XYZ file of C-alpha atoms in Angstrom:
530
model
C 20.514 -21.766 14.271
C 20.603 -19.789 10.620
C 16.531 -20.870 10.672
C 16.055 -18.471 14.232
C 18.061 -15.806 12.544
C 16.006 -16.748 8.809
C 12.833 -16.580 10.778
C 14.005 -12.358 12.005
C 15.264 -11.169 9.934
C 12.237 -12.144 6.841
C 10.260 -10.852 9.689
C 11.898 -7.782 10.028
C 12.680 -7.327 6.288
C 9.069 -8.180 6.030
C 8.092 -5.149 8.345
C 10.010 -2.777 7.490
C 9.388 -3.779 3.761
C 6.166 -2.738 3.384
C 6.108 -0.044 6.173
C 8.791 0.867 3.105
C 6.476 0.405 0.535
C 3.125 2.473 1.873
C 5.790 6.108 3.007
C 7.131 6.448 -0.531
C 3.751 4.424 -2.637
C 5.840 1.835 -3.460
C 5.138 -1.606 -3.925
C 6.183 -3.644 -0.933
C 6.821 -6.575 -3.289
C 9.250 -4.318 -5.285
C 10.829 -3.219 -2.115
C 10.902 -6.659 -0.330
C 13.050 -8.395 -3.655
C 14.970 -5.170 -3.647
C 15.556 -5.940 0.276
C 16.019 -10.314 -0.444
C 18.891 -8.961 -3.335
C 20.727 -7.171 -0.726
C 19.985 -9.654 2.283
C 21.991 -12.384 0.157
C 25.476 -10.211 0.323
C 25.561 -11.340 3.922
C 28.112 -14.609 3.657
C 25.339 -15.863 6.084
C 22.201 -15.604 4.485
C 24.776 -17.419 1.432
C 23.811 -19.954 2.301
C 20.407 -19.817 2.576
C 17.988 -22.010 -0.155
C 14.905 -22.069 -1.211
C 14.274 -25.743 -2.010
C 10.724 -26.038 -4.303
C 9.068 -28.008 -1.859
C 8.551 -25.284 0.972
C 6.697 -23.535 -2.186
C 4.519 -26.441 -3.474
C 4.683 -28.912 -0.912
C 3.818 -26.136 1.933
C 3.790 -21.913 0.641
C 1.171 -22.572 -2.125
C -1.198 -24.464 -0.719
C -2.198 -22.009 1.363
C -1.280 -19.238 -0.725
C -3.815 -20.571 -3.499
C -6.548 -22.127 -1.025
C -7.202 -17.700 0.414
C -7.256 -16.722 -3.053
C -9.578 -18.727 -4.096
C -11.632 -18.322 -0.669
C -11.827 -14.951 -1.470
C -12.314 -14.338 -4.982
C -15.606 -13.942 -6.769
C -17.289 -17.494 -8.604
C -20.473 -15.210 -10.353
C -17.647 -13.442 -11.342
C -15.991 -16.425 -12.550
C -18.811 -18.383 -14.322
C -19.043 -14.982 -16.667
C -15.704 -15.031 -18.004
C -15.122 -18.999 -17.288
C -15.038 -19.357 -20.886
C -11.824 -16.508 -20.838
C -10.351 -17.735 -18.129
C -9.524 -21.397 -19.306
C -8.727 -19.829 -22.422
C -5.634 -17.971 -20.443
C -5.389 -21.039 -18.973
C -3.993 -23.365 -21.020
C -3.926 -21.568 -24.646
C -2.078 -18.923 -23.245
C 0.403 -20.767 -21.094
C 1.601 -23.405 -23.986
C 1.530 -20.592 -26.075
C 4.310 -18.811 -24.138
C 5.834 -21.558 -22.628
C 6.324 -22.957 -26.785
C 6.840 -18.877 -27.947
C 10.027 -18.935 -25.259
C 10.894 -22.198 -25.513
C 11.814 -21.266 -29.289
C 13.769 -18.118 -28.595
C 15.901 -19.732 -25.761
C 16.847 -22.843 -28.292
C 17.870 -19.707 -31.093
C 20.011 -18.668 -28.086
C 21.639 -21.775 -27.371
C 19.956 -24.476 -25.189
C 18.904 -27.775 -25.766
C 14.720 -28.998 -26.747
C 14.759 -29.879 -23.201
C 16.088 -27.763 -21.467
C 14.379 -24.751 -23.302
C 11.143 -26.524 -22.558
C 11.820 -26.988 -19.246
C 12.626 -22.745 -18.986
C 8.972 -22.078 -21.193
C 7.169 -23.650 -18.304
C 8.201 -21.810 -15.689
C 8.180 -18.295 -16.505
C 4.966 -19.496 -17.984
C 2.197 -18.662 -15.906
C 1.564 -15.695 -13.882
C 1.614 -16.221 -10.123
C -1.634 -15.445 -8.066
C 0.491 -14.314 -4.946
C 2.170 -11.196 -6.717
C -1.500 -10.618 -8.931
C -3.688 -10.437 -5.981
C -0.636 -8.106 -3.776
C 0.614 -5.839 -7.123
C -3.314 -5.707 -9.122
C -5.823 -4.793 -6.399
C -6.594 -1.487 -7.215
C -8.159 -2.374 -10.199
C -11.505 -3.037 -10.716
C -13.316 -5.932 -10.172
C -14.026 -8.188 -13.082
C -10.149 -6.922 -13.797
C -9.130 -7.840 -10.618
C -10.556 -11.361 -11.054
C -9.772 -12.429 -14.218
C -6.017 -11.920 -13.199
C -6.459 -14.227 -9.782
C -8.333 -16.747 -11.416
C -6.319 -17.135 -14.252
C -3.333 -16.771 -12.619
C -5.065 -19.376 -9.681
C -5.894 -21.857 -12.809
C -2.521 -21.585 -15.286
C 0.479 -22.684 -12.717
C -1.365 -26.752 -13.851
C -0.896 -26.073 -16.913
C 2.414 -25.280 -16.583
C 3.655 -28.039 -13.979
C 2.379 -30.216 -16.662
C 4.793 -28.741 -19.318
C 7.368 -29.243 -17.184
C 7.141 -32.548 -16.182
C 6.753 -33.461 -19.682
C 9.924 -31.974 -20.356
C 11.589 -32.827 -17.459
C 10.830 -36.193 -18.023
C 11.890 -36.066 -21.973
C 15.063 -34.138 -21.113
C 16.094 -37.444 -18.211
C 14.891 -40.302 -20.812
C 11.260 -40.968 -18.343
C 9.073 -39.745 -21.079
C 8.133 -40.290 -24.932
C 5.854 -37.128 -26.794
C 3.579 -38.752 -28.007
C -0.249 -36.443 -28.963
C -2.586 -38.936 -27.019
C 0.506 -39.692 -24.260
C 0.148 -35.406 -23.669
C -4.184 -35.147 -23.543
C -3.885 -37.820 -20.946
C -1.625 -35.695 -18.652
C -3.694 -32.993 -19.236
C -6.455 -35.070 -18.144
C -5.513 -36.394 -15.242
C -3.771 -33.786 -14.129
C -7.400 -30.973 -14.296
C -10.054 -34.069 -13.620
C -8.236 -35.521 -11.069
C -7.115 -31.956 -9.089
C -10.797 -31.411 -9.532
C -12.383 -34.503 -7.984
C -9.311 -34.440 -4.836
C -9.486 -30.513 -4.107
C -14.541 -31.436 -3.817
C -14.240 -35.150 -2.570
C -11.530 -32.490 0.557
C -14.357 -30.118 0.779
C -17.282 -32.390 0.741
C -14.589 -33.917 4.393
C -14.235 -30.635 4.866
C -18.115 -29.234 5.427
C -18.646 -33.023 7.173
C -16.054 -32.251 9.772
C -17.431 -28.910 10.228
C -20.319 -29.784 11.610
C -18.907 -31.630 14.171
C -16.604 -30.150 15.741
C -18.715 -26.625 16.849
C -15.930 -25.256 18.513
C -14.116 -22.377 16.321
C -10.668 -23.470 17.507
C -10.713 -26.866 16.038
C -13.105 -25.698 13.262
C -10.338 -24.036 12.312
C -7.705 -26.673 12.557
C -10.311 -28.500 10.412
C -9.591 -25.551 7.723
C -6.114 -25.092 7.613
C -6.057 -29.146 6.733
C -7.885 -28.276 3.308
C -5.447 -27.202 1.041
C -3.162 -29.297 2.432
C -4.861 -32.545 2.302
C -6.524 -31.294 -1.573
C -2.990 -30.889 -2.438
C -2.252 -34.763 -0.989
C -4.392 -35.995 -2.833
C -3.840 -34.672 -5.917
C 0.005 -35.105 -6.242
C -1.174 -39.055 -4.975
C -3.119 -39.311 -7.930
C -0.964 -37.862 -10.065
C -3.167 -35.009 -10.506
C -2.671 -31.010 -9.831
C -1.973 -30.860 -6.528
C -2.554 -26.671 -7.791
C -6.178 -27.411 -8.939
C -7.215 -29.163 -5.784
C -6.485 -26.787 -3.921
C -8.929 -24.122 -6.107
C -12.002 -26.065 -5.801
C -11.635 -27.045 -2.327
C -11.889 -22.821 -1.644
C -14.531 -22.207 -4.272
C -16.627 -24.506 -2.864
C -15.843 -24.043 0.216
C -16.151 -19.599 -0.274
C -20.486 -20.591 -0.935
C -20.030 -23.521 2.160
C -18.625 -22.112 4.492
C -21.151 -19.190 5.277
C -24.150 -22.090 5.934
C -21.280 -24.758 8.041
C -19.128 -22.607 9.661
C -20.516 -20.443 12.536
C -19.339 -16.096 13.800
C -16.134 -17.404 15.880
C -15.094 -19.139 13.785
C -15.315 -17.141 10.683
C -14.057 -14.113 12.932
C -10.979 -16.354 14.313
C -10.793 -17.951 9.821
C -10.631 -14.105 8.665
C -8.143 -12.601 10.706
C -5.533 -15.246 11.550
C -5.178 -16.647 7.696
C -4.840 -11.921 6.769
C -2.268 -12.477 8.733
C -0.204 -15.630 8.071
C -0.830 -15.113 3.989
C 0.401 -11.636 4.434
C 3.404 -13.245 6.546
C 3.772 -16.351 3.187
C 3.605 -13.385 1.371
C 6.176 -10.884 1.885
C 8.782 -13.892 3.212
C 7.933 -15.174 -0.734
C 9.356 -11.558 -1.921
C 12.306 -11.553 -0.304
C 12.960 -14.804 -1.206
C 13.073 -14.682 -4.734
C 15.384 -11.209 -4.282
C 17.955 -13.555 -2.018
C 17.054 -15.956 -4.958
C 17.927 -14.972 -7.133
C 21.132 -13.043 -5.921
C 21.968 -15.920 -5.608
C 21.725 -16.891 -8.737
C 23.993 -14.116 -10.630
C 27.093 -15.778 -8.411
C 26.255 -18.853 -10.066
C 27.242 -17.779 -13.116
C 30.599 -16.358 -14.811
C 32.496 -14.493 -18.030
C 30.738 -15.069 -20.188
C 27.294 -17.565 -19.203
C 26.784 -14.627 -16.804
C 26.846 -12.150 -20.198
C 24.739 -15.072 -21.816
C 22.052 -15.140 -19.301
C 21.554 -11.617 -18.855
C 20.911 -11.632 -22.371
C 18.285 -14.007 -22.134
C 16.157 -12.658 -19.392
C 16.506 -9.337 -20.930
C 14.445 -11.450 -24.277
C 12.908 -13.402 -22.255
C 11.352 -10.905 -20.654
C 10.490 -9.492 -23.755
C 9.130 -12.995 -25.225
C 6.145 -13.302 -22.188
C 5.153 -9.805 -22.297
C 4.766 -9.613 -25.869
C 2.695 -13.452 -25.598
C 0.580 -11.829 -23.794
C -0.240 -9.028 -25.592
C -0.593 -11.307 -28.481
C -3.053 -13.227 -26.890
C -5.119 -10.408 -25.813
C -5.168 -8.097 -28.999
C -5.993 -12.142 -31.073
C -8.201 -14.220 -29.302
C -10.596 -11.685 -28.115
C -12.131 -10.976 -32.423
C -12.203 -13.608 -33.220
C -14.271 -14.742 -30.211
C -16.891 -11.757 -31.776
C -16.605 -13.486 -35.155
C -17.470 -16.468 -33.614
C -20.113 -15.128 -31.210
C -22.687 -12.777 -31.813
C -24.746 -13.796 -28.957
C -25.456 -10.105 -26.882
C -24.247 -11.802 -23.565
C -20.976 -12.026 -25.653
C -21.057 -8.792 -25.622
C -22.317 -6.998 -22.215
C -18.428 -9.473 -21.552
C -16.209 -7.237 -24.194
C -14.002 -4.735 -22.182
C -11.991 -1.422 -24.352
C -8.226 -1.701 -25.602
C -7.069 -0.151 -22.792
C -8.400 -2.475 -20.205
C -6.754 -5.059 -22.165
C -3.165 -3.869 -21.467
C -3.224 -2.942 -18.052
C -4.354 -6.713 -18.689
C -1.852 -7.472 -20.672
C 0.625 -5.344 -17.990
C -0.548 -6.713 -15.145
C 1.459 -10.430 -16.041
C 3.929 -10.890 -13.043
C 4.961 -13.939 -12.771
C 6.277 -14.752 -9.157
C 7.332 -17.893 -6.218
C 5.295 -20.078 -8.370
C 7.986 -19.631 -11.381
C 10.812 -20.232 -9.323
C 9.762 -23.213 -7.501
C 9.710 -25.283 -10.656
C 12.788 -24.765 -12.215
C 14.355 -24.864 -8.370
C 13.231 -28.308 -9.212
C 14.711 -29.030 -12.363
C 17.325 -31.667 -11.764
C 20.603 -32.246 -10.687
C 20.965 -35.316 -13.237
C 19.720 -37.114 -16.114
C 19.245 -41.253 -16.357
C 22.814 -41.145 -17.118
C 24.580 -39.160 -14.199
C 24.785 -36.478 -16.320
C 24.673 -33.077 -14.989
C 20.866 -31.573 -16.464
C 22.197 -29.498 -19.403
C 21.603 -26.006 -17.926
C 20.507 -25.653 -14.695
C 21.801 -23.220 -13.674
C 20.832 -20.471 -16.929
C 17.107 -22.127 -16.602
C 17.161 -21.523 -12.065
C 19.089 -17.923 -13.356
C 16.826 -16.744 -16.320
C 13.774 -17.676 -14.375
C 15.129 -15.609 -11.563
C 15.924 -12.973 -14.113
C 12.556 -12.686 -15.243
C 10.199 -12.205 -12.145
C 12.527 -9.830 -10.580
C 11.909 -8.072 -14.147
C 8.792 -8.393 -14.728
C 7.187 -7.487 -10.703
C 9.848 -4.196 -11.012
C 9.567 -2.699 -14.290
C 5.921 -4.080 -14.458
C 5.071 -3.505 -11.197
C 5.748 0.199 -11.459
C 4.338 0.354 -14.088
C 0.876 -0.889 -13.192
C -0.188 2.460 -12.096
C 0.932 4.354 -15.743
C -0.864 2.414 -17.798
C -4.048 2.578 -15.249
C -3.831 5.699 -14.979
C -3.279 5.373 -18.728
C -6.230 3.287 -19.903
C -9.017 5.997 -17.198
C -11.039 2.725 -16.916
C -14.047 3.306 -15.126
C -14.146 3.560 -11.578
C -16.019 -0.260 -10.659
C -19.263 1.094 -7.926
C -21.380 -2.419 -8.410
C -19.562 -3.543 -4.407
C -21.221 -0.266 -3.100
C -24.277 -1.184 -4.832
C -24.685 -4.642 -4.195
C -22.605 -4.111 0.006
C -25.729 -1.430 -0.265
C -28.233 -3.823 -1.674
C -27.622 -6.417 1.077
C -27.498 -4.662 4.986
C -30.522 -2.248 3.120
C -32.629 -5.770 1.875
C -31.031 -7.030 5.223
C -32.182 -4.513 8.058
C -35.781 -4.511 6.572
C -37.215 -8.560 6.720
C -34.851 -8.350 10.041
C -37.862 -5.171 10.890
C -40.403 -7.291 9.568
C -39.800 -10.134 11.422
C -39.495 -8.800 14.672
C -43.025 -8.679 15.694
C -43.911 -12.661 15.069
C -40.262 -13.115 15.698
C -40.669 -11.103 19.598
C -44.214 -12.732 20.371
C -42.292 -16.107 19.478
C -39.421 -16.027 22.128
C -42.284 -14.007 24.623
C -39.570 -10.994 23.923
C -40.543 -7.372 26.646
C -42.689 -5.677 24.301
C -39.950 -2.574 26.015
C -37.195 -4.486 24.284
C -38.530 -5.661 20.939
C -39.949 -1.457 21.039
C -36.290 -1.145 21.609
C -35.093 -3.039 18.506
C -37.993 -1.288 16.891
C -35.587 2.222 16.192
C -32.000 0.428 17.117
C -32.710 -1.406 13.593
C -34.435 1.506 11.632
C -32.537 3.760 12.894
C -29.654 2.235 11.071
C -31.524 1.136 8.218
C -32.194 5.241 7.980
C -28.222 5.552 8.255
C -27.466 2.871 5.173
C -30.379 4.290 2.709
C -28.187 7.636 4.111
C -24.985 6.385 3.201
C -26.325 4.822 -0.251
C -26.119 7.835 -2.704
C -28.685 10.717 -0.549
C -28.084 14.414 -0.740
C -30.888 16.450 0.775
C -29.952 17.747 4.642
C -32.215 15.120 5.740
C -29.620 12.764 4.965
C -26.868 14.556 6.608
C -27.806 15.266 9.292
C -28.452 11.564 9.422
C -25.074 10.732 8.583
C -24.094 13.717 10.591
C -25.525 12.898 13.900
C -23.845 9.194 13.157
C -19.985 10.023 12.677
C -21.606 11.404 15.920
C -22.960 9.029 17.205
C -19.956 6.833 16.697
C -17.348 9.153 17.650
C -19.200 9.245 20.807
C -18.789 5.265 21.390
C -15.056 5.225 20.982
C -14.432 8.199 23.274
C -16.371 6.554 26.504
C -14.958 2.588 25.384
C -11.251 4.414 25.375
C -12.218 5.453 29.179
C -14.107 2.459 30.811
C -10.888 1.198 29.236
C -8.347 3.199 30.974
C -10.593 2.273 33.803
C -10.137 -1.241 33.742
C -6.271 -0.660 33.479
C -6.313 1.879 36.573
C -8.331 -1.056 38.940
C -5.573 -4.162 37.263
C -2.935 -1.605 38.024
C -4.198 -0.468 41.257
C -4.845 -4.893 42.751
C -8.642 -4.997 42.905
C -9.063 -6.490 39.762
C -6.367 -9.757 38.552
C -5.259 -10.071 35.279
C -7.908 -11.764 33.716
C -10.756 -10.055 34.951
C -8.663 -7.704 32.913
C -8.635 -9.587 29.837
C -11.880 -10.874 30.032
C -13.113 -7.290 30.644
C -10.546 -6.091 27.840
C -11.636 -8.338 24.757
C -15.365 -7.562 25.101
C -14.485 -3.605 24.294
C -11.878 -4.192 21.910
C -14.960 -6.617 20.016
C -16.801 -3.380 19.755
C -14.432 -1.244 19.595
C -13.180 -2.817 16.342
C -17.379 -2.627 15.246
C -17.089 0.454 15.682
C -14.028 1.803 14.289
C -14.707 -0.468 11.066
C -18.421 1.496 10.629
C -16.241 4.957 11.249
C -14.410 4.098 8.416
C -16.985 2.402 6.028
C -19.196 5.699 6.341
């Protein structure tokens, strides 16, 4: 019964947490973490444990796939060198710094490196939620880093655990081979999966079947990579990036609309549930330690939290200047960020569910049968660092963003205006030829031409025009949209009344309402965009 209770509790926590976060202008993940910690006081929920397999094999593939599917591949290409450095050098450096500090605090070198691997990677889910208000380039850098760095951290984790339990040995060729297999194998598994899905989508025209193939994509990519001992994380990311480029060509409009709506809801629920479960697990980790062990672990949480942030600051204020010295090409100058933007990037390094999954994956015992050393401390410190970075940095980020005075990013609006206006202009040019090929009645073609010309006037007026004529065009369009919405409300009320009077069936109501809803959503989004 606890399973059903947990589903209801998680759903209510996600609902109330996001509502309260929006109401009091607090980042929802922070509220959800608090909810999770408070739920830990409920006796029935104290038995709830978050299996690492649930995060690594269920939550993570879906969330990473959707993040990569909705990110900008062009922006990734532009800053690929920086993203790779942050996903490898920064992760290894952070893990090493944490391991040194943890060893000084009393952990053996093996567990210290396990802890370092757990807290080194940033979390794509947390970054996507907490840093979405930043300019596009900053968000893309943070998201791409978070999508790739998990693979580096998992290799370090596997090596550290293997050495500790006695299954691995450390040599430079061996470690190099592990990284090569992880990255090359993961990328190959993701590319193969994307190729198979593209072929499948061309076969399955039905939107439902096409979206079933889409749901299977991240899990298939992850599975193929895991079977070859490669990075399942990178496989899901590569599959998502390839599908982001191929999807618009191989999927129909109905399939895309269904996918966007369903995946948006699914990832919203998964994200919220993860934050609640992290808070719940953090509260459970507190109960696992007592007395002096708890005091030392709390000290470790504070020290390690400072170290992960300091390592990020050190990287962002050394490597960019080193690159400037080595690469003086004009295009390199265009990619430079000022120190204020780098401070924002340093503060936005949130830890999340991936770190917790890594910590929970630590085995209970060594090959000798002895307990894995300091496992409870690793789980506790990792949970504490996650909570600290999400709460402290999450509350601090808006203040830092205001201080940084980052220039307003208008590139999305400018490119959207270019896309819509150019597409409409090209459609108008093609209208006579298309109408002739289809044998369209001249009156119908003229009506279509007038509609497209009106739409083009509205687009151009909304693209930065300020004269009286543009204002009149926009005002007329707003009045037109408002009138259409009001008439749709009357039509909807009429068909509901006919259903209530038993003149039409519920099936007919749903069919008519579906068309009314599609038109209302289109007009409402257009109104919101204006």
